[in-house]
XYZ file of C-alpha atoms in Angstrom:
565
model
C 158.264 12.284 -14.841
C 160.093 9.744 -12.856
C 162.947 9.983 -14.673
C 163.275 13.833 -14.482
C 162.780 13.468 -10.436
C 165.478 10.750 -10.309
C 167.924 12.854 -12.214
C 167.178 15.949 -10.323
C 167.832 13.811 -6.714
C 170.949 12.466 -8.522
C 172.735 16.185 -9.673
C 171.514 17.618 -6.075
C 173.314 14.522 -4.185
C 176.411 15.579 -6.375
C 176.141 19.271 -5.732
C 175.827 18.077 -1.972
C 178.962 16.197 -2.087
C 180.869 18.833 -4.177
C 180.097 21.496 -1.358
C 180.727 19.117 1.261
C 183.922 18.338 -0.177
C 184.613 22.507 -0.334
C 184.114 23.398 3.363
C 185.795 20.106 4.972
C 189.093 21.396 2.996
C 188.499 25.123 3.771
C 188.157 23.950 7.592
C 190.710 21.469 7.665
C 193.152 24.209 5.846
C 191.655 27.340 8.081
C 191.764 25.977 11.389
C 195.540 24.222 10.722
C 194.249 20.688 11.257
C 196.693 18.213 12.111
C 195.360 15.204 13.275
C 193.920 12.150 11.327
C 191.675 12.181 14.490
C 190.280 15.491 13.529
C 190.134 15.580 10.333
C 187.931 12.371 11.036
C 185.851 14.642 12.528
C 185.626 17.294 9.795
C 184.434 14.506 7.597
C 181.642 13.309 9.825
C 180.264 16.572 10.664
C 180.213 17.576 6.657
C 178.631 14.163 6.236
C 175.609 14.931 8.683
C 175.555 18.105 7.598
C 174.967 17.307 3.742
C 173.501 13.867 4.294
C 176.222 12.740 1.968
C 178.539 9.292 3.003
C 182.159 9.060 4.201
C 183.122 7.168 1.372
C 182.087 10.393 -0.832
C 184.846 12.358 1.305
C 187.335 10.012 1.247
C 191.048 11.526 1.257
C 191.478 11.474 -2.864
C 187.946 13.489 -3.134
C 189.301 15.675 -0.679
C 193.082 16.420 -2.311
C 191.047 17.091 -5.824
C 189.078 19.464 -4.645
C 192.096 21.378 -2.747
C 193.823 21.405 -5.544
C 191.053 23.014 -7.394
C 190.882 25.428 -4.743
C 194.256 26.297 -5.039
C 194.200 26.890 -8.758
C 191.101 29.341 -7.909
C 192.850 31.072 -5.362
C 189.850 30.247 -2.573
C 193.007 29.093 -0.448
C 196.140 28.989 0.480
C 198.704 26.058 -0.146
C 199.107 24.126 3.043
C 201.943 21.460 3.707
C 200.310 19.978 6.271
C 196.985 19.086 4.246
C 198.967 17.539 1.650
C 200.703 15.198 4.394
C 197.282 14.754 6.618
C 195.716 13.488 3.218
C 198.335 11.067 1.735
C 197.617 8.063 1.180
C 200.268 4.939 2.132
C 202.783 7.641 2.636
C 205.227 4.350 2.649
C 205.283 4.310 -1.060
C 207.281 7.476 -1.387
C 209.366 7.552 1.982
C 212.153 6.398 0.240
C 212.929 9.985 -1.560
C 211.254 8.875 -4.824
C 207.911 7.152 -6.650
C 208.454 3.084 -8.048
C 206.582 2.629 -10.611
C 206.812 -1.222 -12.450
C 206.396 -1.744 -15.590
C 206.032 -5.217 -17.260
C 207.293 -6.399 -21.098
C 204.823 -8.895 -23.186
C 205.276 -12.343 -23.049
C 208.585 -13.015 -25.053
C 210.858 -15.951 -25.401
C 213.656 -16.244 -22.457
C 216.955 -17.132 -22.987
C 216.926 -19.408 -19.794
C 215.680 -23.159 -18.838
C 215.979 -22.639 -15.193
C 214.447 -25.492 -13.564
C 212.605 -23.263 -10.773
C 210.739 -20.471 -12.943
C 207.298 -21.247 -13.627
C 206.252 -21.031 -17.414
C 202.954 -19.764 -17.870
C 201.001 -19.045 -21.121
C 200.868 -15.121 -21.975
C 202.976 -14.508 -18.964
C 206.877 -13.529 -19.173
C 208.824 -16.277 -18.149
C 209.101 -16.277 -14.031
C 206.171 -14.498 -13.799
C 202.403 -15.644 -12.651
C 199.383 -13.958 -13.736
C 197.856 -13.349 -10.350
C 200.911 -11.012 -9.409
C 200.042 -7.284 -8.671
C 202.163 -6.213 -11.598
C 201.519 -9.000 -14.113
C 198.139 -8.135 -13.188
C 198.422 -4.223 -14.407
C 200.341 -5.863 -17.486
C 197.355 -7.923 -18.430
C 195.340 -5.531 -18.069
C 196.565 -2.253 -20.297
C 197.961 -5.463 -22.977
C 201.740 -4.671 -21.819
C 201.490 -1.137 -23.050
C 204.120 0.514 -21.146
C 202.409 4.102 -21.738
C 199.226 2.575 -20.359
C 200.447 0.786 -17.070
C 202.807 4.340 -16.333
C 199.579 6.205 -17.126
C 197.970 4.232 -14.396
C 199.883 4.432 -11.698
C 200.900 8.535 -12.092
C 197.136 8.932 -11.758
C 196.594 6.322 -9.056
C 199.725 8.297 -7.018
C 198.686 11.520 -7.722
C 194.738 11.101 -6.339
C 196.438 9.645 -3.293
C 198.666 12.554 -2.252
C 201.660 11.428 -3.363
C 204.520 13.614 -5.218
C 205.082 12.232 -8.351
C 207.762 14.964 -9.740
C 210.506 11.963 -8.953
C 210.032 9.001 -10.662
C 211.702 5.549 -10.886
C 210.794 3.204 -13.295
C 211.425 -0.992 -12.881
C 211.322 -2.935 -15.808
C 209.853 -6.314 -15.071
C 209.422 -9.113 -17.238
C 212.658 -11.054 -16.929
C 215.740 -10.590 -19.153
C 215.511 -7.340 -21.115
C 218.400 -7.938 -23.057
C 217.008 -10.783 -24.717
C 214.201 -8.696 -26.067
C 214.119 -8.089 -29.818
C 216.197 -4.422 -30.367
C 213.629 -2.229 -31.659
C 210.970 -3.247 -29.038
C 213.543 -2.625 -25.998
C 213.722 1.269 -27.339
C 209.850 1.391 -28.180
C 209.364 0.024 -25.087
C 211.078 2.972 -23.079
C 210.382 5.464 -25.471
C 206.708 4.703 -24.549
C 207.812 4.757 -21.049
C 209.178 8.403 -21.209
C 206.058 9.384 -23.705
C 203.639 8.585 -20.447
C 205.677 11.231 -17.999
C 205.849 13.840 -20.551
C 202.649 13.303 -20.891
C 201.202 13.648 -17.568
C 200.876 16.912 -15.725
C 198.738 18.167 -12.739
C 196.319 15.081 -12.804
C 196.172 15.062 -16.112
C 196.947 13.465 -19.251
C 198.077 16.333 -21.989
C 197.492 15.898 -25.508
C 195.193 13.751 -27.825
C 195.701 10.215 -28.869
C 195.630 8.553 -32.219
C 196.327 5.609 -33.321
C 199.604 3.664 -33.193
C 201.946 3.497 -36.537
C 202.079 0.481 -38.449
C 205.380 0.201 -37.575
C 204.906 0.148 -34.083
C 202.454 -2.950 -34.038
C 205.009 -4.767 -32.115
C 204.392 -2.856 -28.635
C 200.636 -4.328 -28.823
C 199.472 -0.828 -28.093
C 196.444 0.935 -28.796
C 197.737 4.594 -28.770
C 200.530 6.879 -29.777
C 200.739 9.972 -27.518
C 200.451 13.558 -29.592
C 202.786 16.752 -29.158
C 205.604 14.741 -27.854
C 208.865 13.888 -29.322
C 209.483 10.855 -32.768
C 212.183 9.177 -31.066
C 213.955 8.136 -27.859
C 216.298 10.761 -27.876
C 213.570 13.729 -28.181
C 211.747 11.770 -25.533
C 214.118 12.108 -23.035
C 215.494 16.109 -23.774
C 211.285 16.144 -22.667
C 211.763 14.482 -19.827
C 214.462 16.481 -18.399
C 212.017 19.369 -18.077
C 208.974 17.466 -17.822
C 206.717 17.763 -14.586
C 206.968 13.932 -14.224
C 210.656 13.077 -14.380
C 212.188 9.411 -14.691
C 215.124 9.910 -12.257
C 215.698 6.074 -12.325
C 215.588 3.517 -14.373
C 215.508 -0.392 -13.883
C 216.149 -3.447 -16.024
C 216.523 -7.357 -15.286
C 218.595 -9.395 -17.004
C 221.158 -12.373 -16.774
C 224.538 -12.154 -16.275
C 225.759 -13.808 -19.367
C 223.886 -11.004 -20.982
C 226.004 -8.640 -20.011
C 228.802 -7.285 -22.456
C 230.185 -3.729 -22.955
C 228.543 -3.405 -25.826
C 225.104 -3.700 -24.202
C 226.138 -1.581 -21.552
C 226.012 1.058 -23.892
C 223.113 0.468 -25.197
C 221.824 0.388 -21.704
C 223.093 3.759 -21.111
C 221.525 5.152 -24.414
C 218.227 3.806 -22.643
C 218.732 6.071 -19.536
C 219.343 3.090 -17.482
C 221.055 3.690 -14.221
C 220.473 0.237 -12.406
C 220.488 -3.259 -13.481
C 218.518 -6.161 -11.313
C 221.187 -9.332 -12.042
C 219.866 -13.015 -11.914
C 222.694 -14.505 -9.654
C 220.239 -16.746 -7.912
C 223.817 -18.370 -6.607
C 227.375 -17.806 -6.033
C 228.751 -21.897 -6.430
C 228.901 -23.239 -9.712
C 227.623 -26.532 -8.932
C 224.458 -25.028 -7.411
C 223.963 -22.896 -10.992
C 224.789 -26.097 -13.138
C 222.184 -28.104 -10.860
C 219.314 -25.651 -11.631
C 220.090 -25.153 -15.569
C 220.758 -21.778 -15.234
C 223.390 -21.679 -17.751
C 226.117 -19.415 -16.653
C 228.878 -19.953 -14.306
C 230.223 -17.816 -10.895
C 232.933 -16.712 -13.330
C 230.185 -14.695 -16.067
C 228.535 -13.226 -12.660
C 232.044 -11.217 -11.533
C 232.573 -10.617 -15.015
C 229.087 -8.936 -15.042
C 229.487 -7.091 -12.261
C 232.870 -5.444 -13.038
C 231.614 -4.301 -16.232
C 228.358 -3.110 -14.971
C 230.230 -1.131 -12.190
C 232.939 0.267 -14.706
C 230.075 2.060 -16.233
C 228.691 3.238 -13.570
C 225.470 1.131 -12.834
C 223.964 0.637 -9.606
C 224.061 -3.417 -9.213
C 221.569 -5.057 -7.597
C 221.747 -9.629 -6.972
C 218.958 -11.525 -6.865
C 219.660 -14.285 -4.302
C 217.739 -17.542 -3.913
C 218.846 -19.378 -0.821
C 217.324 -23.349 -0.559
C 218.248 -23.738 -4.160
C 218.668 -27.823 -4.802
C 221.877 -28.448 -4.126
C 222.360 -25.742 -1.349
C 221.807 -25.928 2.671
C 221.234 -23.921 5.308
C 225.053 -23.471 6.052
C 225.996 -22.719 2.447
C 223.624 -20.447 1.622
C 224.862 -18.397 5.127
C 228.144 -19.167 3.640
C 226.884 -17.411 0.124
C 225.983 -13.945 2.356
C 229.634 -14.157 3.297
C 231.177 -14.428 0.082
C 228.813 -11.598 -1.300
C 230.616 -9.262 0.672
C 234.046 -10.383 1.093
C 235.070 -11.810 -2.407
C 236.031 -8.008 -3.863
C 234.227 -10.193 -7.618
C 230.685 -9.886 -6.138
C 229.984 -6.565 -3.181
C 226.473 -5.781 -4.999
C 224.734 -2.456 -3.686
C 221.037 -3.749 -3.543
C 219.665 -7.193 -2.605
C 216.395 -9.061 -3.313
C 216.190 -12.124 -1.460
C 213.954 -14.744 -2.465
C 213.673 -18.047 -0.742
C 212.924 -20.820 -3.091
C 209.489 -21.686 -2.904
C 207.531 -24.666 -5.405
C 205.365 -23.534 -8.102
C 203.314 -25.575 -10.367
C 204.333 -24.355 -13.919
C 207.935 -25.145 -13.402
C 210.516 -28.264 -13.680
C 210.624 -28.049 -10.189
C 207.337 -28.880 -9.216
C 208.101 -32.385 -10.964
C 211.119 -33.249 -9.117
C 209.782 -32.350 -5.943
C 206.640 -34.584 -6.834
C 209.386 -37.347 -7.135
C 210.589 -36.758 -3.709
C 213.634 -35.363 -5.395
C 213.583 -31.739 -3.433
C 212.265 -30.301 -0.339
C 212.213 -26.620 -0.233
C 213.026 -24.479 3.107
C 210.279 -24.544 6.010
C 210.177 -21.129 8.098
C 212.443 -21.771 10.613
C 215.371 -22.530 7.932
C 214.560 -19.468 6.125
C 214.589 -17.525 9.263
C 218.007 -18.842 9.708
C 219.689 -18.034 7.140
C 217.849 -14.412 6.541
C 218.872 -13.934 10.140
C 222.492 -14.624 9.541
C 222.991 -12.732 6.135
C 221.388 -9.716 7.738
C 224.120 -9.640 10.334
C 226.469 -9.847 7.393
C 225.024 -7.000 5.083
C 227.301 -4.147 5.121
C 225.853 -0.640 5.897
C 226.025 0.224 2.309
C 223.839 -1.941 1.257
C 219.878 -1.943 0.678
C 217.901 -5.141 1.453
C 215.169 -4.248 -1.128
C 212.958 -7.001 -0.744
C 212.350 -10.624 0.820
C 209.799 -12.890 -0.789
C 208.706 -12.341 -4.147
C 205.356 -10.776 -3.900
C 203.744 -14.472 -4.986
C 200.057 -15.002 -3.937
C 200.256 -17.678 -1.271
C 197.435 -20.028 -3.459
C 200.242 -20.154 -6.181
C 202.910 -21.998 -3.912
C 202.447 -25.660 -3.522
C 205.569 -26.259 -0.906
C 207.735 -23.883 0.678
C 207.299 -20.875 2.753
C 204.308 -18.819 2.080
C 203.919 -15.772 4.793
C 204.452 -12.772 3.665
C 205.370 -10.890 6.763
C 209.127 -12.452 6.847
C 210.431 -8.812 7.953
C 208.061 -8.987 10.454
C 209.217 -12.049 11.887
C 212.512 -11.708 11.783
C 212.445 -8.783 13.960
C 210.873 -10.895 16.568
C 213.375 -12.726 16.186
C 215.694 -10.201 17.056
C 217.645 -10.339 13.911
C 219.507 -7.156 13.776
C 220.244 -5.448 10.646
C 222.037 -2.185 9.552
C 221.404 -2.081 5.693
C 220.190 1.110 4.228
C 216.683 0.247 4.122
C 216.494 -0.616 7.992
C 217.633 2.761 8.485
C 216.250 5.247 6.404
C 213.712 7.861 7.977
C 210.567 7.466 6.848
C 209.386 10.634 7.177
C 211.146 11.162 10.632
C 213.683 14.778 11.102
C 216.550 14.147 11.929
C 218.263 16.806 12.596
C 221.700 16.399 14.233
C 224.039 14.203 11.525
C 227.575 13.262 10.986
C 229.739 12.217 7.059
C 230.944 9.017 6.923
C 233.296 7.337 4.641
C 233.574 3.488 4.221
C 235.864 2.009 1.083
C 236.465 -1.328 0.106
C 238.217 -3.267 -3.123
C 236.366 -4.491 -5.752
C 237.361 -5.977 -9.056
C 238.171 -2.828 -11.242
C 238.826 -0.558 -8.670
C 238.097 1.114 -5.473
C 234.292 1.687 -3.781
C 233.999 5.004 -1.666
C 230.538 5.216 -0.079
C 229.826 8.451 1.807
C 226.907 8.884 4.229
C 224.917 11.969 6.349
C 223.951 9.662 9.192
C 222.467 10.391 12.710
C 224.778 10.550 15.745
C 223.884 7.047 16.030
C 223.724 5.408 13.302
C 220.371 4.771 13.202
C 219.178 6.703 10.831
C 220.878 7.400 6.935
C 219.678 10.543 5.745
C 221.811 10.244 2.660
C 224.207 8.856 0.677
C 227.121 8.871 -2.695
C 228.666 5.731 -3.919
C 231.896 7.049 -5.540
C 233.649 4.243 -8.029
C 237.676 4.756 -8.929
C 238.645 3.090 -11.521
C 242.514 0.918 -11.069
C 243.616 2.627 -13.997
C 244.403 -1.302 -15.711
C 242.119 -2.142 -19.331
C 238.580 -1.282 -19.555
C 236.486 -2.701 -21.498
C 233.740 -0.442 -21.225
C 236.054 2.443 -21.818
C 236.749 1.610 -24.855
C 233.206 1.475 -26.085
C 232.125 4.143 -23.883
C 234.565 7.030 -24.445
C 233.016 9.831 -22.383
C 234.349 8.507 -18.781
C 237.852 7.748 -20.051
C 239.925 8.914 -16.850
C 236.862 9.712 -14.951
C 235.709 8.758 -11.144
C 232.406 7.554 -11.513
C 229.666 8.472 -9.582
C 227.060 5.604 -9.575
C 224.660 6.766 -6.657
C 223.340 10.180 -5.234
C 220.367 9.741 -3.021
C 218.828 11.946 -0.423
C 216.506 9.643 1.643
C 212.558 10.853 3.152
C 209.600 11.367 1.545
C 209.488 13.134 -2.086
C 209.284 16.881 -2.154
C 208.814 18.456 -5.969
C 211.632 19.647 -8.031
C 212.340 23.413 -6.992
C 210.460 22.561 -3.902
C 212.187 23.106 0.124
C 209.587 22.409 2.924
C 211.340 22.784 6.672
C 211.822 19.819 8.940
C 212.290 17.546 5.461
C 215.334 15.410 4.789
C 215.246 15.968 0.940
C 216.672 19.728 -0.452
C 218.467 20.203 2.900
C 221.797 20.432 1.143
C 223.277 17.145 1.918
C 223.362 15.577 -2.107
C 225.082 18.763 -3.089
C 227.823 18.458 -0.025
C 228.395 15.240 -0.522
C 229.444 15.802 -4.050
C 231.665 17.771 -3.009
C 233.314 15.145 -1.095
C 233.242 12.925 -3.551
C 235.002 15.612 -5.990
C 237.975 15.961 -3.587
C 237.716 12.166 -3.414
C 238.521 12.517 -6.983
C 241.513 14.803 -6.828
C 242.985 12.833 -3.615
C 243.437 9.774 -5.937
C 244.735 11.811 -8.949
C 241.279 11.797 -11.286
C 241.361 15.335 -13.013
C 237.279 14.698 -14.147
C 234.140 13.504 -12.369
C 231.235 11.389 -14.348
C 227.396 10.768 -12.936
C 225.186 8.336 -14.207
C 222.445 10.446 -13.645
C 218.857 9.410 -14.968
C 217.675 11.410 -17.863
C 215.193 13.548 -15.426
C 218.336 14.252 -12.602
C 220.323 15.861 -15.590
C 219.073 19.344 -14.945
C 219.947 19.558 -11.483
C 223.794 18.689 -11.872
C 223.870 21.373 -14.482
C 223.623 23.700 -11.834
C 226.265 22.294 -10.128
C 228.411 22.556 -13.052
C 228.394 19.083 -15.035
C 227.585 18.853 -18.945
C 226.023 15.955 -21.017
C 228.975 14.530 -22.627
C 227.273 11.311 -24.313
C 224.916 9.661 -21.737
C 226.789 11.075 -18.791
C 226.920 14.357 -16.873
C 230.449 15.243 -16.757
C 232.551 18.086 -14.612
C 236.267 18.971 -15.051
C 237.931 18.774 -11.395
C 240.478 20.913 -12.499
């Protein structure tokens, strides 16, 4: 009897919050709501009114059941709900979803006296990191931890049409062949896979064959290999616009390049840590300046995206050469990467480090040095370049000396440093509606850079971008492995900053599907012809493919290629 009068109070508290749930999103929708401050209000008075708690209303309650509303036809779609209810809208202001994705624990090439070596962990990677975390937990199954975070985005608001995948774990490269393409395969198997909020298709067990993934499942109705994977994907309703590797620069050859293509990557993360040799030969790393420029210029011959990891208070370094190292970066034409992470060398226990410094023989930078030198090389980072990240997201309880905040953006804008990289100025959501093309080139090794911009009148804001690569014309390596993009401008970035609208989609007062990606490929075309290229390649992620077919490019090998004549 009890335990029919419990059950009943427990199916009438979910009715209760099920139509609670209904009329706050038919009010909110009806009465054009557009205030956090009243749609606080909608909530409370539903609350009261169904004696039912906030935290049953909360926002990703409230976008599931509009959504089911919509599929009934009980309403009508409405922008502005879809923005009122998203959740840390910061996550896709940048034009696109990042979703990281971390390898197993495998051998690394490198005895780098500063990366910590944990058990079960990748190399350079500590178990109570946010992503090693999500690795742990789904065993490293790439499908799994994709899975994860589509479903996580999607029940907080978030468009997750656009996708851009990282690859974490340290250098790809040195991963065992067959596991690299499993790996992604399973990668593209979890977008095809996903659609409306949720997963499609059954799942059985993993082939034998496949043991060496450490996964559980093998998605159902979805393509054998990597190459039926992605001809998915470039229909899907999750695409993979981007993809991300690490790896070191001595791992870079043009015969891996290709294989990176064949992947669908379209940007590599490089280990440069340091641009003097002696710096590099003091912390083991095992390359020289001279394999990091060689890295680079093959990288950019193909068309990558190039982003350096920097690690300024390396032993060995100072304040003044490490402000000299921002210099260098962008004046030596060997180096001019497009992206930056910036992480200030900090102690950690698992690591050869930790033992010198327990010798006395190292002291890392305090916060005023790093603040230094970050404020210098932010004066020095050219306005084609994005500052992706300062610190390594490293819980503070995991650094025994060094700096430890993790609000160093914060602080150096009290500071007053001033910085005009691309991530200082993109939109975030903001219109801007008055703009103006700019071109900036500079030399590089292999060629010529031409980076084209829709900026605001002042500068303030870049609403979108092209980096345009012409080749010199002199030997190329990757040409001759890669035979597609003999004779052909390169273009190596299109990117339409503000936060993600669908594919197909236009909303008003939005920077994305205004027109400017499509216009400024058409400057970079005539770019082409101007310096006497007759054909134009894009190394365009596998779910980006469709939309420069309408623009008139074909998939010649792992590029989309146009004739300019």
């Amino acid at each position: 009897m009890f335990i029919c009068i419990y059950m009943s109070l427990f199916s009438q508290k979910f009715v209760n919050i099920a139509n609670a749930r209904r009329e706050a999103v038919k009010m909110i929708v009806d009465e054009k709501i557009d205030s956090e401050e009243r749609v606080i209000k909608v909530v409370r008075q539903m609350c009261s009114k169904y004696k039912v708690t906030c935290l049953d209303l909360k926002k990703s309650g409230l976008i599931e059941t509009y959504r089911e509303m919509l599929v009934n036809a009980e309403i009508n779609e409405n922008k502005q709900f879809e923005q009122l209810m998203t959740k840390r809208k910061v996550r896709t202001q940048s034009g696109v979803s990042v979703i990281s994705v971390m390898t197993k624990p495998l051998s690394c090439p490198g005895k780098c006296i500063y990366c910590p070596t944990q058990d079960n962990m990748p190399k350079s990677y500590l178990d109570n990191q946010p992503a090693a975390m999500r690795g742990v937990m789904f065993d490293f199954d790439p499908y799994e931890q994709v899975r994860a975070r589509l479903m996580m985005l999607d029940r907080m608001g978030h468009d997750i049409s656009k996708n851009e995948v990282i690859i974490l774990g340290g250098t790809f490269s040195a991963h065992p062949a067959r596991y690299q393409e499993l790996f992604i395969k399973r990668i593209y198997d979890a977008f095809n896979n996903y659609s409306g909020g949720k997963v499609l298709g059954s799942r059985f067990k993993v082939l034998e064959g496949e043991k060496i993934l450490n996964s559980k499942y093998k998605t159902q109705n979805i393509a054998d290999d990597l190459e039926g994977a992605k001809r998915i994907n470039e229909t899907a309703d999750c695409r993979m616009i981007g993809l991300t590797i690490e790896t070191r620069p001595d791992w870079v050859t043009p015969t891996e390049v290709k294989r990176l293509r064949y992947f669908g990557v379209t940007r590599v993360e490089l280990g440069v840590q340091s641009v003097f040799d002696d710096v590099l030969l003091g912390v083991k790393r095992g390359h020289d300046v001279a394999k990091i420029k060689k890295a680079t210029k093959l990288l950019r011959q193909a068309g990558f995206k190039i982003v350096y990891h920097i690690m300024p208070g390396l032993p060995g370094s100072s304040v003044e050469r490490d402000i000299e190292m921002f210099k260098l970066l962008f004046s030596d034409s060997g180096f001019f990467p497009d992206h930056l992470k910036i992480y200030p060398t900090v102690v950690l226990k698992d690591s050869q480090l930790y033992k010198i410094w327990q010798k006395g023989g190292y002291k890392p930078y305090k916060n005023k040095q790093v603040i230094r030198v970050l404020q210098e090389a932010k004066k020095l980072v050219p306005p084609w370049v994005r500052i992706v990240r300062i610190m390594r997201d490293i819980p503070q309880e995991s650094i025994v000396d060094g700096v430890k905040v993790s609000n160093l953006r914060q602080q150096l804008e009290e500071a007053g440093a001033v910085c005009q990289c691309i991530r200082c100025r993109e939109p975030k959501g903001k219109f801007v509606k008055k703009l103006k093309m700019i071109k900036r080139s500079y030399m590089v090794l292999g060629g010529r850079e031409i980076f084209l911009s829709y900026e605001s009148i002042d500068g303030k804001n870049i609403l979108a971008l092209v980096r345009l690569f012409i080749p010199d014309g002199k030997t190329n390596l990757v040409v001759k492995k890669i035979h597609e993009i003999k004779d052909c401008a390169l273009i190596r970035e299109l990117h339409t900053y503000g936060t993600v609208i669908g594919v197909d989609k236009k909303e008003n007062n939005r920077s994305q599907h205004r027109g400017l990606g499509k216009k400024l490929m058409g400057k970079a075309e005539l770019e082409a012809k101007k310096n006497g290229l007759t054909k134009m390649a894009v190394i365009a992620g596998v779910g980006v493919r469709e939309y420069y077919k309408k623009t008139g490019y074909k998939l010649i090998g792992e590029y989309m290629i146009k004739d300019l004549v």
